[in-house]
Short mmCIF file of C-alpha atoms and ligand atoms in Angstrom, two decimals:
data_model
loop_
_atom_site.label_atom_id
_atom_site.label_comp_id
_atom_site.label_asym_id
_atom_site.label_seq_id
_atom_site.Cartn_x
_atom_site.Cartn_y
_atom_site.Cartn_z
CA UNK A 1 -23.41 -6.89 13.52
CA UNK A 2 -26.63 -5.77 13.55
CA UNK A 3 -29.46 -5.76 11.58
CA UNK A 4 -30.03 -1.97 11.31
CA UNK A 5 -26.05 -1.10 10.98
CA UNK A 6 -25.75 -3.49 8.69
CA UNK A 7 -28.65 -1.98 6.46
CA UNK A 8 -27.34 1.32 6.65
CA UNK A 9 -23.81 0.36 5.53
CA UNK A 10 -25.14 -1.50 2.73
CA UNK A 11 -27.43 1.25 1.84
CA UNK A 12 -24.91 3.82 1.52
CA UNK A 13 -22.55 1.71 -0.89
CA UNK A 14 -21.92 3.67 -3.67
CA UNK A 15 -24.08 6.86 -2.27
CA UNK A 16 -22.71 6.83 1.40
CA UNK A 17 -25.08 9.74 1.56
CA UNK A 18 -22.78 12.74 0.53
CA UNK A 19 -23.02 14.77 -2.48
CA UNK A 20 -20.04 14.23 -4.91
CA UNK A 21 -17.53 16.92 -4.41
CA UNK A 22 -15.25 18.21 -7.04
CA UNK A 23 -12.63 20.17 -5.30
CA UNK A 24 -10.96 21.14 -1.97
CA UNK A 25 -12.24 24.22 -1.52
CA UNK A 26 -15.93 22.56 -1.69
CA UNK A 27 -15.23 20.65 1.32
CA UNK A 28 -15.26 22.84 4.45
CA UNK A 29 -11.93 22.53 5.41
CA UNK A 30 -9.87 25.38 7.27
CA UNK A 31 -8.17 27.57 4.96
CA UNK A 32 -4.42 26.41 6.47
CA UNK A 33 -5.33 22.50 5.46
CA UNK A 34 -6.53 23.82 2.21
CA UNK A 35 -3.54 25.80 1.86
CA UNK A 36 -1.22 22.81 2.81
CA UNK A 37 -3.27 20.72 0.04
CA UNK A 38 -2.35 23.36 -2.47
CA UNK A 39 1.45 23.18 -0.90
CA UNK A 40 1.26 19.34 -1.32
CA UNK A 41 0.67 20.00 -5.24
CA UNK A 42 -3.11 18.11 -5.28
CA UNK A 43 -5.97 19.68 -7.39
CA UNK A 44 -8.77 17.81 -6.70
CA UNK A 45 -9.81 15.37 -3.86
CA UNK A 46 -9.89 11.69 -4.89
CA UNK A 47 -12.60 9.90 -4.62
CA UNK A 48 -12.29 8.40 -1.07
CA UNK A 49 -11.57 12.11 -0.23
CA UNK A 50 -14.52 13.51 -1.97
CA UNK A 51 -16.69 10.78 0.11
CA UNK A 52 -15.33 10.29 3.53
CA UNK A 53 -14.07 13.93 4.20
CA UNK A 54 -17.73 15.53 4.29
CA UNK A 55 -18.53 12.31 6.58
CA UNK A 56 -16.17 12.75 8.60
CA UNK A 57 -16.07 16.40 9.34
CA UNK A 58 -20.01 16.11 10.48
CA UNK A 59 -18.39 13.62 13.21
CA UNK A 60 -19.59 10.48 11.45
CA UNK A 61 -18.10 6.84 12.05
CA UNK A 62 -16.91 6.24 8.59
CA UNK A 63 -16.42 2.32 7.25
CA UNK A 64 -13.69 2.81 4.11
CA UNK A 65 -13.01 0.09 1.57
CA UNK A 66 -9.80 1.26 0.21
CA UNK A 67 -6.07 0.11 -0.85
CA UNK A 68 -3.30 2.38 -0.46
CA UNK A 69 -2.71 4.68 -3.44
CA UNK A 70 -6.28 5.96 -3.34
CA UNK A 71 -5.40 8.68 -1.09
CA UNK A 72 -6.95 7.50 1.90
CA UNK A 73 -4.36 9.03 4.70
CA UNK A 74 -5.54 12.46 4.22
CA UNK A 75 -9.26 11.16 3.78
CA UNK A 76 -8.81 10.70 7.29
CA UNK A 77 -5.66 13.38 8.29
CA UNK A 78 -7.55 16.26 7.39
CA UNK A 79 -10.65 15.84 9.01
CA UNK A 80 -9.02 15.09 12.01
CA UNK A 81 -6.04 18.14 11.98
CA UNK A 82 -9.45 20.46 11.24
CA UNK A 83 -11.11 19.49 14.39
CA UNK A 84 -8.39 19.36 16.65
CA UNK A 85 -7.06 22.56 15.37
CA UNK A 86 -8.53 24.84 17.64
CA UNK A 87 -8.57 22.90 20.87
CA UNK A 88 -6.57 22.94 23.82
CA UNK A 89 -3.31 21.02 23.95
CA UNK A 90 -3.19 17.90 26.27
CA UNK A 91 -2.41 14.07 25.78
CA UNK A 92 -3.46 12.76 22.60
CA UNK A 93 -6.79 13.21 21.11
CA UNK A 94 -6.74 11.42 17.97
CA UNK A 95 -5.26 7.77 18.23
CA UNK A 96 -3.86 6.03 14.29
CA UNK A 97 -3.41 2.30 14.68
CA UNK A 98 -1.95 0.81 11.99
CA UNK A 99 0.22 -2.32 10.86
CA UNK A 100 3.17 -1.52 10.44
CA UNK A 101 6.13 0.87 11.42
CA UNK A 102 6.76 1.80 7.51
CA UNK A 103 2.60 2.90 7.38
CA UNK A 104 3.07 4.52 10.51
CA UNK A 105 5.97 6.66 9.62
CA UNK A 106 3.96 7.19 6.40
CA UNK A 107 1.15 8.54 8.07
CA UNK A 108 2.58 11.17 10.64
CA UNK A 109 4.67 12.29 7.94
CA UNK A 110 0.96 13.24 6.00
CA UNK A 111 -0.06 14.27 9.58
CA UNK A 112 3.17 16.49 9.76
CA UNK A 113 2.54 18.00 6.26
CA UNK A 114 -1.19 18.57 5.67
CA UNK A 115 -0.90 20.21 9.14
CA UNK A 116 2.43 22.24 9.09
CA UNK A 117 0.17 25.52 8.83
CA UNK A 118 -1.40 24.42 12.72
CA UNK A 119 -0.07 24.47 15.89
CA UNK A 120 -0.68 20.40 16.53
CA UNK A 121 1.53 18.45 17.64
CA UNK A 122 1.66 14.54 16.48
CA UNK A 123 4.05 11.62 17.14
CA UNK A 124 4.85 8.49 15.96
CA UNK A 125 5.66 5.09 17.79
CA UNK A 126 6.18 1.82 17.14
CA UNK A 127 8.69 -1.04 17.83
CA UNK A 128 12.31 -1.99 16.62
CA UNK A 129 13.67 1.43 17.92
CA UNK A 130 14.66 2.54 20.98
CA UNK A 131 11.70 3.60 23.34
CA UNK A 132 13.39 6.59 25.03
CA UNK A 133 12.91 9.37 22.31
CA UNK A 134 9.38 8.09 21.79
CA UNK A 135 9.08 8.95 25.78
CA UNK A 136 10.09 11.91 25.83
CA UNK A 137 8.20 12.98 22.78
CA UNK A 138 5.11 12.09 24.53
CA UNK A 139 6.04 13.29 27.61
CA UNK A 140 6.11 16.88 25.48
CA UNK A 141 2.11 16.44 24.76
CA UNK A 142 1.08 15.46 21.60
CA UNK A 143 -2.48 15.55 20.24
CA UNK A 144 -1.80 13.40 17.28
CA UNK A 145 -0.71 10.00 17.93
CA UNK A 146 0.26 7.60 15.21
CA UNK A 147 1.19 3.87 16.20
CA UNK A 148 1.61 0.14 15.47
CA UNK A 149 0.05 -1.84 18.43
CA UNK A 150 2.73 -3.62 20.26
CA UNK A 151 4.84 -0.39 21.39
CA UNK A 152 1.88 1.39 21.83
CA UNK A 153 0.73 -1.59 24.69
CA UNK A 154 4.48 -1.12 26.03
CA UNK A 155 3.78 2.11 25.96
CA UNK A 156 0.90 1.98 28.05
CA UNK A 157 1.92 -0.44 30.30
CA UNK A 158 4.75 1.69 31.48
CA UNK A 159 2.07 4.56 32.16
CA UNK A 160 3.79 6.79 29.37
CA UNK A 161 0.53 7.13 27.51
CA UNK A 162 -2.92 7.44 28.86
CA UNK A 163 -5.72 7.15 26.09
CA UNK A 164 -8.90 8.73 28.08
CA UNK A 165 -8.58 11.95 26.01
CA UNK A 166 -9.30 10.30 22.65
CA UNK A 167 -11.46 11.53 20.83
CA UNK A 168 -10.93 9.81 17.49
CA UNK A 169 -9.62 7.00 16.52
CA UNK A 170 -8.50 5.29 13.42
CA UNK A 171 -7.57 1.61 12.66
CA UNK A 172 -5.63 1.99 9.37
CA UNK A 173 -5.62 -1.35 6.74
CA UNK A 174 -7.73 -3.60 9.70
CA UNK A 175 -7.02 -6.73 7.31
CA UNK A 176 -3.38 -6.55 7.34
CA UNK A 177 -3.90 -6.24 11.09
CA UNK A 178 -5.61 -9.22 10.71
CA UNK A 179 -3.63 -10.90 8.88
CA UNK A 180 -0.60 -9.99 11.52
CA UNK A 181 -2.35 -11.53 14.48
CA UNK A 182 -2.90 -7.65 15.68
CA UNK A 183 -6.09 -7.87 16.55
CA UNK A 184 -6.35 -8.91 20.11
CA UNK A 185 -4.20 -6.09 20.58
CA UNK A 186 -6.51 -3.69 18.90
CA UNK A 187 -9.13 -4.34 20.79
CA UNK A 188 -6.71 -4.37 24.48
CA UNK A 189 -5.92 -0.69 23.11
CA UNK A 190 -9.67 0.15 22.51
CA UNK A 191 -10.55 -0.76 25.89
CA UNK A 192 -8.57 2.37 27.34
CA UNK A 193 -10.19 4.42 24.51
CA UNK A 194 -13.02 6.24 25.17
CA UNK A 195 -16.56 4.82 24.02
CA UNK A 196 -17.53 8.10 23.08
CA UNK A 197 -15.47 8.66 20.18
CA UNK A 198 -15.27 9.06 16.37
CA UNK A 199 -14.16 5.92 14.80
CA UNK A 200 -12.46 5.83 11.26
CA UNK A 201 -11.76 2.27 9.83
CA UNK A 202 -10.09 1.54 6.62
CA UNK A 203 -9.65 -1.25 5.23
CA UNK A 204 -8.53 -3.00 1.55
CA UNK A 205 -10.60 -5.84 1.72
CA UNK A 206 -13.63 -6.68 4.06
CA UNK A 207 -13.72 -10.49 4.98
CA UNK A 208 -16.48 -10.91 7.55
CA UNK A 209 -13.44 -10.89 10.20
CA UNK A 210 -13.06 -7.27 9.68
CA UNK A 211 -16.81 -6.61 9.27
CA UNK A 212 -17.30 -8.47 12.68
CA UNK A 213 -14.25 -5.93 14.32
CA UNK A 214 -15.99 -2.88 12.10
CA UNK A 215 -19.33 -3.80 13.86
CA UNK A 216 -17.71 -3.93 17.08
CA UNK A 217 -15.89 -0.61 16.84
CA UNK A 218 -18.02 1.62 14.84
CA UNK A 219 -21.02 3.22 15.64
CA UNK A 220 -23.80 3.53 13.01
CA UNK A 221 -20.94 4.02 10.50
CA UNK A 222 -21.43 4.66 6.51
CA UNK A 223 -19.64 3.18 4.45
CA UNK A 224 -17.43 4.37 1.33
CA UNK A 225 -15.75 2.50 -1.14
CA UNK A 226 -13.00 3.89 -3.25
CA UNK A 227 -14.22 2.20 -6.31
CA UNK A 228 -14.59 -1.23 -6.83
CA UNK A 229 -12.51 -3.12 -4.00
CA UNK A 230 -10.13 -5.11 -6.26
CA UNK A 231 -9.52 -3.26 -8.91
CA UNK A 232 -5.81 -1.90 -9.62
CA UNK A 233 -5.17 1.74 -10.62
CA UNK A 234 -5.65 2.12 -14.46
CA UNK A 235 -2.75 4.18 -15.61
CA UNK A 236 -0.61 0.15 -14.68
CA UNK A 237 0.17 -1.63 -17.50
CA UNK A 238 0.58 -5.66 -16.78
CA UNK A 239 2.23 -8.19 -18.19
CA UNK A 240 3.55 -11.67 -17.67
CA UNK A 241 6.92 -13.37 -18.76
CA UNK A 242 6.88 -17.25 -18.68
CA UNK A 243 10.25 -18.39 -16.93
CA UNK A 244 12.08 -21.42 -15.63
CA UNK A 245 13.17 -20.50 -12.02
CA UNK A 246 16.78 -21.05 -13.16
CA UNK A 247 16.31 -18.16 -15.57
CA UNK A 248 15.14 -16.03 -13.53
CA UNK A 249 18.12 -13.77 -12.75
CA UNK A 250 19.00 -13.67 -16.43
CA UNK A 251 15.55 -11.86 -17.57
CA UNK A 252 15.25 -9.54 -14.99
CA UNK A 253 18.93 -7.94 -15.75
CA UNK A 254 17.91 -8.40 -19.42
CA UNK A 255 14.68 -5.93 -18.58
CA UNK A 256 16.25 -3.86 -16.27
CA UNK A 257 18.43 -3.11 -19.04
CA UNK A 258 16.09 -3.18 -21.69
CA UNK A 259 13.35 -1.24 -19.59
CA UNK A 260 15.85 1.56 -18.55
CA UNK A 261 14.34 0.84 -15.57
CA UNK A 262 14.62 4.37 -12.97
CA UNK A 263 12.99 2.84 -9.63
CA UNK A 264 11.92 -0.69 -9.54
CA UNK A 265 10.99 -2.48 -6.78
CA UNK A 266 10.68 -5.90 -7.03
CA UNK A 267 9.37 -8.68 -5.24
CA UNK A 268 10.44 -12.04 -3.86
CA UNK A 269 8.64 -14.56 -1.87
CA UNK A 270 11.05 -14.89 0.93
CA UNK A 271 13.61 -12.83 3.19
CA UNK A 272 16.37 -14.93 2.01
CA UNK A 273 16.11 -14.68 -1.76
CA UNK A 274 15.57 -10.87 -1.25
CA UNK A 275 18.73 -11.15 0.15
CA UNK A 276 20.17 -13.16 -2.54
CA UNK A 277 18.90 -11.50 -5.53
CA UNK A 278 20.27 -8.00 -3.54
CA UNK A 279 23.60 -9.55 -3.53
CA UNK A 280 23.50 -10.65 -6.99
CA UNK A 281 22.31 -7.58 -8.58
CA UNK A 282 24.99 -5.75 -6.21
CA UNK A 283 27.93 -8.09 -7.83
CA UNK A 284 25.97 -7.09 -11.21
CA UNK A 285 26.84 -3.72 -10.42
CA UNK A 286 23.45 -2.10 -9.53
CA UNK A 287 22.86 0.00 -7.21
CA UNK A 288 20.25 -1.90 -4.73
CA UNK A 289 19.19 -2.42 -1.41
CA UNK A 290 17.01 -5.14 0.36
CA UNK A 291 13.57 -4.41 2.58
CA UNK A 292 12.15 -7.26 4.84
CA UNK A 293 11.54 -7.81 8.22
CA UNK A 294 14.56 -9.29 9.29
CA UNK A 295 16.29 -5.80 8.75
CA UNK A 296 16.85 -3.63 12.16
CA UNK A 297 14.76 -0.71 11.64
CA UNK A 298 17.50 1.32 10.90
CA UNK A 299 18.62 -0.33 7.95
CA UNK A 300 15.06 -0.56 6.80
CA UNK A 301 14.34 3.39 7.09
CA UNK A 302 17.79 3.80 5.08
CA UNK A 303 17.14 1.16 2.40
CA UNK A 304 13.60 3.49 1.96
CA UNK A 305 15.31 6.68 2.27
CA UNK A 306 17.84 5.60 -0.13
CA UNK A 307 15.45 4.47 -2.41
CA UNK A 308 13.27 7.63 -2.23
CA UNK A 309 15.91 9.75 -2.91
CA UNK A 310 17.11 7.69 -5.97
CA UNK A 311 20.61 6.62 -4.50
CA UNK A 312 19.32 2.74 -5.14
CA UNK A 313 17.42 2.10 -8.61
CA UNK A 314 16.27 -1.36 -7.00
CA UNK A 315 14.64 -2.12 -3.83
CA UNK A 316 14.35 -6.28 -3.62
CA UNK A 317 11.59 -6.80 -1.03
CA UNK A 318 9.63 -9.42 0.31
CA UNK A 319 5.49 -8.39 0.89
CA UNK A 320 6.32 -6.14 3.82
CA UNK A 321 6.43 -3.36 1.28
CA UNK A 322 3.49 -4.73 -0.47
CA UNK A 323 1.09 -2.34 1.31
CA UNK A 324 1.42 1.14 2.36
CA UNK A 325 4.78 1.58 0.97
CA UNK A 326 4.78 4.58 -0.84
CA UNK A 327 7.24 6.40 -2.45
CA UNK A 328 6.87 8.70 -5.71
CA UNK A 329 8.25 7.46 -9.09
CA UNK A 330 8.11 3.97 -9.17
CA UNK A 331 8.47 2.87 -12.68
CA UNK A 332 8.11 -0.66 -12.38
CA UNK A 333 7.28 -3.19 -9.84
CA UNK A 334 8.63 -6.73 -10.67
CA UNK A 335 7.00 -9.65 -9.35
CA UNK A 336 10.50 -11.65 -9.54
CA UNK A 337 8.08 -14.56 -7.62
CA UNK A 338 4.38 -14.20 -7.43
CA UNK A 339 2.41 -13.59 -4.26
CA UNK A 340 1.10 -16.21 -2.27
CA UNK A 341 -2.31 -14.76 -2.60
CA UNK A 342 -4.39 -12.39 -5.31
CA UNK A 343 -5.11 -9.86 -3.07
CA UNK A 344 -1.47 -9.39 -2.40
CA UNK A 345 -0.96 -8.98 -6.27
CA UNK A 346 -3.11 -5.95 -5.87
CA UNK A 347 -1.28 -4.37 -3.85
CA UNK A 348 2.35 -5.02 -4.65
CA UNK A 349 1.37 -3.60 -7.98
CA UNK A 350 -0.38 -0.74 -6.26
CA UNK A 351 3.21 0.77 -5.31
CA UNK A 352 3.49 1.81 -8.78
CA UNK A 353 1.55 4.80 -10.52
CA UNK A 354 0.89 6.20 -7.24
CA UNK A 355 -1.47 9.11 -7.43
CA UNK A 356 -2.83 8.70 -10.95
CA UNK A 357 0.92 8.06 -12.42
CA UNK A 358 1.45 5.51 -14.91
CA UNK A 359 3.64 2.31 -14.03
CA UNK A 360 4.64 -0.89 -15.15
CA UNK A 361 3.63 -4.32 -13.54
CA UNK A 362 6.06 -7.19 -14.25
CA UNK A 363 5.57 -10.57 -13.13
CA UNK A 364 7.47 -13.87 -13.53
CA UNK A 365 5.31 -17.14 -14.35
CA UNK A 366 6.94 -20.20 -13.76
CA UNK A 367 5.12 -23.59 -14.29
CA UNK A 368 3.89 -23.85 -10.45
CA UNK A 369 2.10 -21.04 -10.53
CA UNK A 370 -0.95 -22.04 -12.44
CA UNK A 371 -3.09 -21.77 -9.86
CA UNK A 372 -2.34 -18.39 -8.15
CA UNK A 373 -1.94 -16.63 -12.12
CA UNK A 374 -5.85 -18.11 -11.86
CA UNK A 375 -6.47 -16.86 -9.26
CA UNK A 376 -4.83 -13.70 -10.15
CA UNK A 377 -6.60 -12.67 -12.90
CA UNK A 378 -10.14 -13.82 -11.58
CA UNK A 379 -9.67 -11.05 -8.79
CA UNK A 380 -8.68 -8.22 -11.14
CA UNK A 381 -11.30 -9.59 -13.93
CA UNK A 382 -8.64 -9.77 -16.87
CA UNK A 383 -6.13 -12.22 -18.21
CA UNK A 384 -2.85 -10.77 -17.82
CA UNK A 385 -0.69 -10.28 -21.20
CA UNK A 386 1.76 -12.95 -21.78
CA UNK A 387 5.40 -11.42 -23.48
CA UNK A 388 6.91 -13.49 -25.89
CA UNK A 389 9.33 -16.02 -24.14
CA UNK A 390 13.09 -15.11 -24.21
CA UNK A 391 15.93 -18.08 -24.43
CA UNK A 392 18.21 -17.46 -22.58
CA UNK A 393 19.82 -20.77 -23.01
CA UNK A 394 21.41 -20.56 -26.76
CA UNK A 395 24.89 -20.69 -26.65
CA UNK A 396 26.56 -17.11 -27.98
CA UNK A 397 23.55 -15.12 -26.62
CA UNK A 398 24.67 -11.76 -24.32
CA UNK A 399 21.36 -11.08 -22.78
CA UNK A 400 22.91 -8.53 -20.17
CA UNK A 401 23.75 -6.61 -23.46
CA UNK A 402 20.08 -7.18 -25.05
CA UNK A 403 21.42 -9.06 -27.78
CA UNK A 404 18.14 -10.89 -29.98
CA UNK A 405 17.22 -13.44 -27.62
CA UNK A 406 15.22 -16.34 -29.17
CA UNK A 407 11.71 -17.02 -29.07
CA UNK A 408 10.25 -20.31 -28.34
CA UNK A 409 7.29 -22.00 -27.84
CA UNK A 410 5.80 -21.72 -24.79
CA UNK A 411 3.16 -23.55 -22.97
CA UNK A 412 -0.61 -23.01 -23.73
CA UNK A 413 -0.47 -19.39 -22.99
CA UNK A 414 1.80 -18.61 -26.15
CA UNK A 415 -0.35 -20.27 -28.58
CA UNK A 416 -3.36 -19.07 -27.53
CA UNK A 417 -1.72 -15.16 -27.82
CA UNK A 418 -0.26 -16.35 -31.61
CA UNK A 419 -3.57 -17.88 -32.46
CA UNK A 420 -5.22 -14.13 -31.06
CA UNK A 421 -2.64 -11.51 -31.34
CA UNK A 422 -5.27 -8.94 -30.36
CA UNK A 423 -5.18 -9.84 -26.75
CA UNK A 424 -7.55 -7.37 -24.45
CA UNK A 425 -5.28 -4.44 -23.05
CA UNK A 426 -5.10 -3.94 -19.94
CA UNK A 427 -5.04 -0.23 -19.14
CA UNK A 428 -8.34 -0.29 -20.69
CA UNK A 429 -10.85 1.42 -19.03
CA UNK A 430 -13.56 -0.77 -20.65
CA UNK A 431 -12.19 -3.66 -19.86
CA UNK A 432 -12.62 -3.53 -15.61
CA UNK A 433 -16.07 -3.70 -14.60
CA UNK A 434 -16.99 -0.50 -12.96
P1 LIG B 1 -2.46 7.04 0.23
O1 LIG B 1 -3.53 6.23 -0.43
O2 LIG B 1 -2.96 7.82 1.38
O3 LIG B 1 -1.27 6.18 0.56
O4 LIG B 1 -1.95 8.15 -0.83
C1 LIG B 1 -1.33 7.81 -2.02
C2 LIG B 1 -0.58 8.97 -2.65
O5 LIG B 1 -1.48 9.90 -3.23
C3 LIG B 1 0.31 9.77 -1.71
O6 LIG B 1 1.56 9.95 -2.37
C4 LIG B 1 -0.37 11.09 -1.57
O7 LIG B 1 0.55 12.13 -1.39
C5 LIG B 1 -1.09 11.23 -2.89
N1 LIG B 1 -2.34 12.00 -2.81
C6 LIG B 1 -3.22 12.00 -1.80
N2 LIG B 1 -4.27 12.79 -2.10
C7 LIG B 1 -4.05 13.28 -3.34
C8 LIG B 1 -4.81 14.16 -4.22
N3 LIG B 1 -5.99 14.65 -3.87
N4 LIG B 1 -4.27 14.44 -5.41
C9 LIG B 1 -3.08 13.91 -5.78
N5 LIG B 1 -2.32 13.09 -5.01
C10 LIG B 1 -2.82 12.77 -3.80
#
């Protein structure tokens, strides 16, 4: 990177040069994409909006630090539906990259509503489904082309897609690209993209990895930060329970039943314990389906749909559906085993109180997980609330009916909460440094 991008990215941290905007109609955009906003039920632009959309409708390279939940799709959507809107149809002039085939489907669906009042046409592809539809689609013309790498260089290779009439492109959550070896795919896509382009990059977290592919990519770029870059959404409250693995399946049907729990999704380290604990719950008699990536497609689009539309209360998933998984009305996301890393805490709990909702973080602390709880809270700048330890053990105690369940001692954490009852609270404002 050099000397003089980097200066200008780090001088526009927290400014990024725009003037704060307070609402939609402030920010230039065609009346049908303001009248699709209104459709879509949002009053004011969030904060990523406020601060890339100006940016980006001048034709600037934006640089955005920013999880899912912030609102950054149509941070990026609109700008791009109002400049294509009045141009000639051809092959595709705006190119999404991004992770995975959940995001992607994500993201032409925001593509398909915040521009339902245009005549743009957008398409989504990416791997795990059959290629023909995709082919044919494209063969139609799009302008709007959404995709995860690997069919995309199929794709391409089979001279169904040419990318010379891009005009902008965006590389949605670069770090989980990273982190899914995408990268030298990226950048064999970018070499049939135009140079002269508009480039919009978003990513959660910025290891120098990403700043090394943002320097590469981007061209005198500014960058904008939804708020501070590990910080989860307020309106989450977060606690922890302290649990011997062997209990685990024994609290969480005790919460779920205690918690009244609507839509929870919950979270286990590997595919085969999702798979387990989906089974068990099933036999339990919930009504539950399993996400990971050793699902077809199919059965991963129905598990979503099915959970979307509130025919499954529980969705057991493994971090696949830690990012960009978004669906409305998540009450509680249970961290039935922690993540391997801090970052991924963020964002599993990020799937609840979506869109300034409120939600409930759960997670499950058992004796190994010291280090990452440490971890943990160092990220997110708080110690997380420890709930008085249930026994589950006694003889005579019906947990799955919420009979009293015991307390007992537990390690350090308990007496330290006894000793201060007034523990901080999380949904604190105050208690986050801004
Ligand atoms: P994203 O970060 O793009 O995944 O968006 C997170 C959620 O916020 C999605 O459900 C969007 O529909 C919703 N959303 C996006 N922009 C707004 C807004 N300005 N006001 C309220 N909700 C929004």
């Amino acid at each position: 990177m050099s000397m003089s991008k980097e200066s200008v990215m780090s001088a526009s941290i927290g400014s990024n040069g725009s003037k704060a905007v307070g609402t939609f109609e402030n920010l230039s955009l065609d009346p049908s994409l303001l009248r699709a906003v209104w459709d879509s039920g949002y009053q004011t632009p969030t904060p990523i909006q406020a601060r890339a959309i100006p940016l980006a409708l001048e034709g600037r390279d934006v640089l955005g630090c920013a999880q899912t939940g912030t609102g950054k799709t149509a941070a990026f959507a609109l700008p791009i539906l109002n400049r294509l809107r009045t141009s000639p149809r051809g092959g595709p002039r705006a190119l999404i990259l991004t992770p995975t085939r959940e995001l992607a489907a994500q993201v032409a669906e925001s593509f398909h509503v915040y521009g339902r009042h245009l005549p743009l046409r957008s398409s989504v592809v990416y791997g795990g489904v059959g290629m023909e539809p995709q082919i044919r689609q494209l063969q139609r013309g799009v302008e709007i082309l959404v995709a995860t790498p690997g069919r995309l260089l199929d794709l391409m290779g089979r001279g169904h897609v040419k990318l010379s009439g891009v005009e902008v492109l965006v590389l949605d959550e670069a770090d989980r690209m990273l982190d899914m070896g995408f990268i030298p795919d990226v950048r064999r896509i970018l070499r049939s993209v135009p140079a002269r382009r508009q480039t919009l990059f978003f990513s959660a977290t910025m290891p120098p990895s990403i700043r090394t592919l943002a320097a590469e990519v981007l061209n005198d770029p500014v960058l904008v930060e939804a708020g501070p870059r590990a910080k989860p959404a307020e309106g989450i409250r977060q606690v922890i329970h302290c649990v011997e693995r062997s209990q685990k399946r024994v609290l969480l049907t005790h919460l779920l039943r205690e918690h009244r729990i609507e839509r929870a999704l919950v979270f286990t380290r590997t595919k085969h314990a999702a798979d387990r604990l989906a089974q068990h719950l099933l036999r339990e008699g919930w009504r539950v389906g399993a996400l990971h990536s050793n699902k077809s497609q199919s059965a991963r689009t129905r598990a979503l749909d099915a959970f979307s539309q509130g025919s499954i209360q529980i969705l057991v998933a493994t971090d696949i559906a830690s990012r960009g998984l978004d669906v409305a009305g998540i009450s509680h996301v249970i961290n039935y085993d922690l993540p391997g890393t801090a970052e991924d805490y963020i964002h599993r709990i990020g799937r609840t109180a979506r869109a300034s909702a409120t939600g409930d973080a759960i997670s499950f602390f058992e004796p190994g997980d010291r280090e990452i709880l440490r971890e943990i809270e160092n990220l997110i700048e708080m110690r997380l609330p420890l709930e008085p330890e249930l026994d589950f053990s006694a003889k005579g105690t019906d947990v799955r009916h919420g009979t009293r369940a015991t307390i007992t001692d537990a390690p350090d954490r308990n007496r330290r909460r006894r000793r201060r009852p007034q523990h901080r609270h999380l949904t604190s404002a105050r208690e986050v440094p801004a």
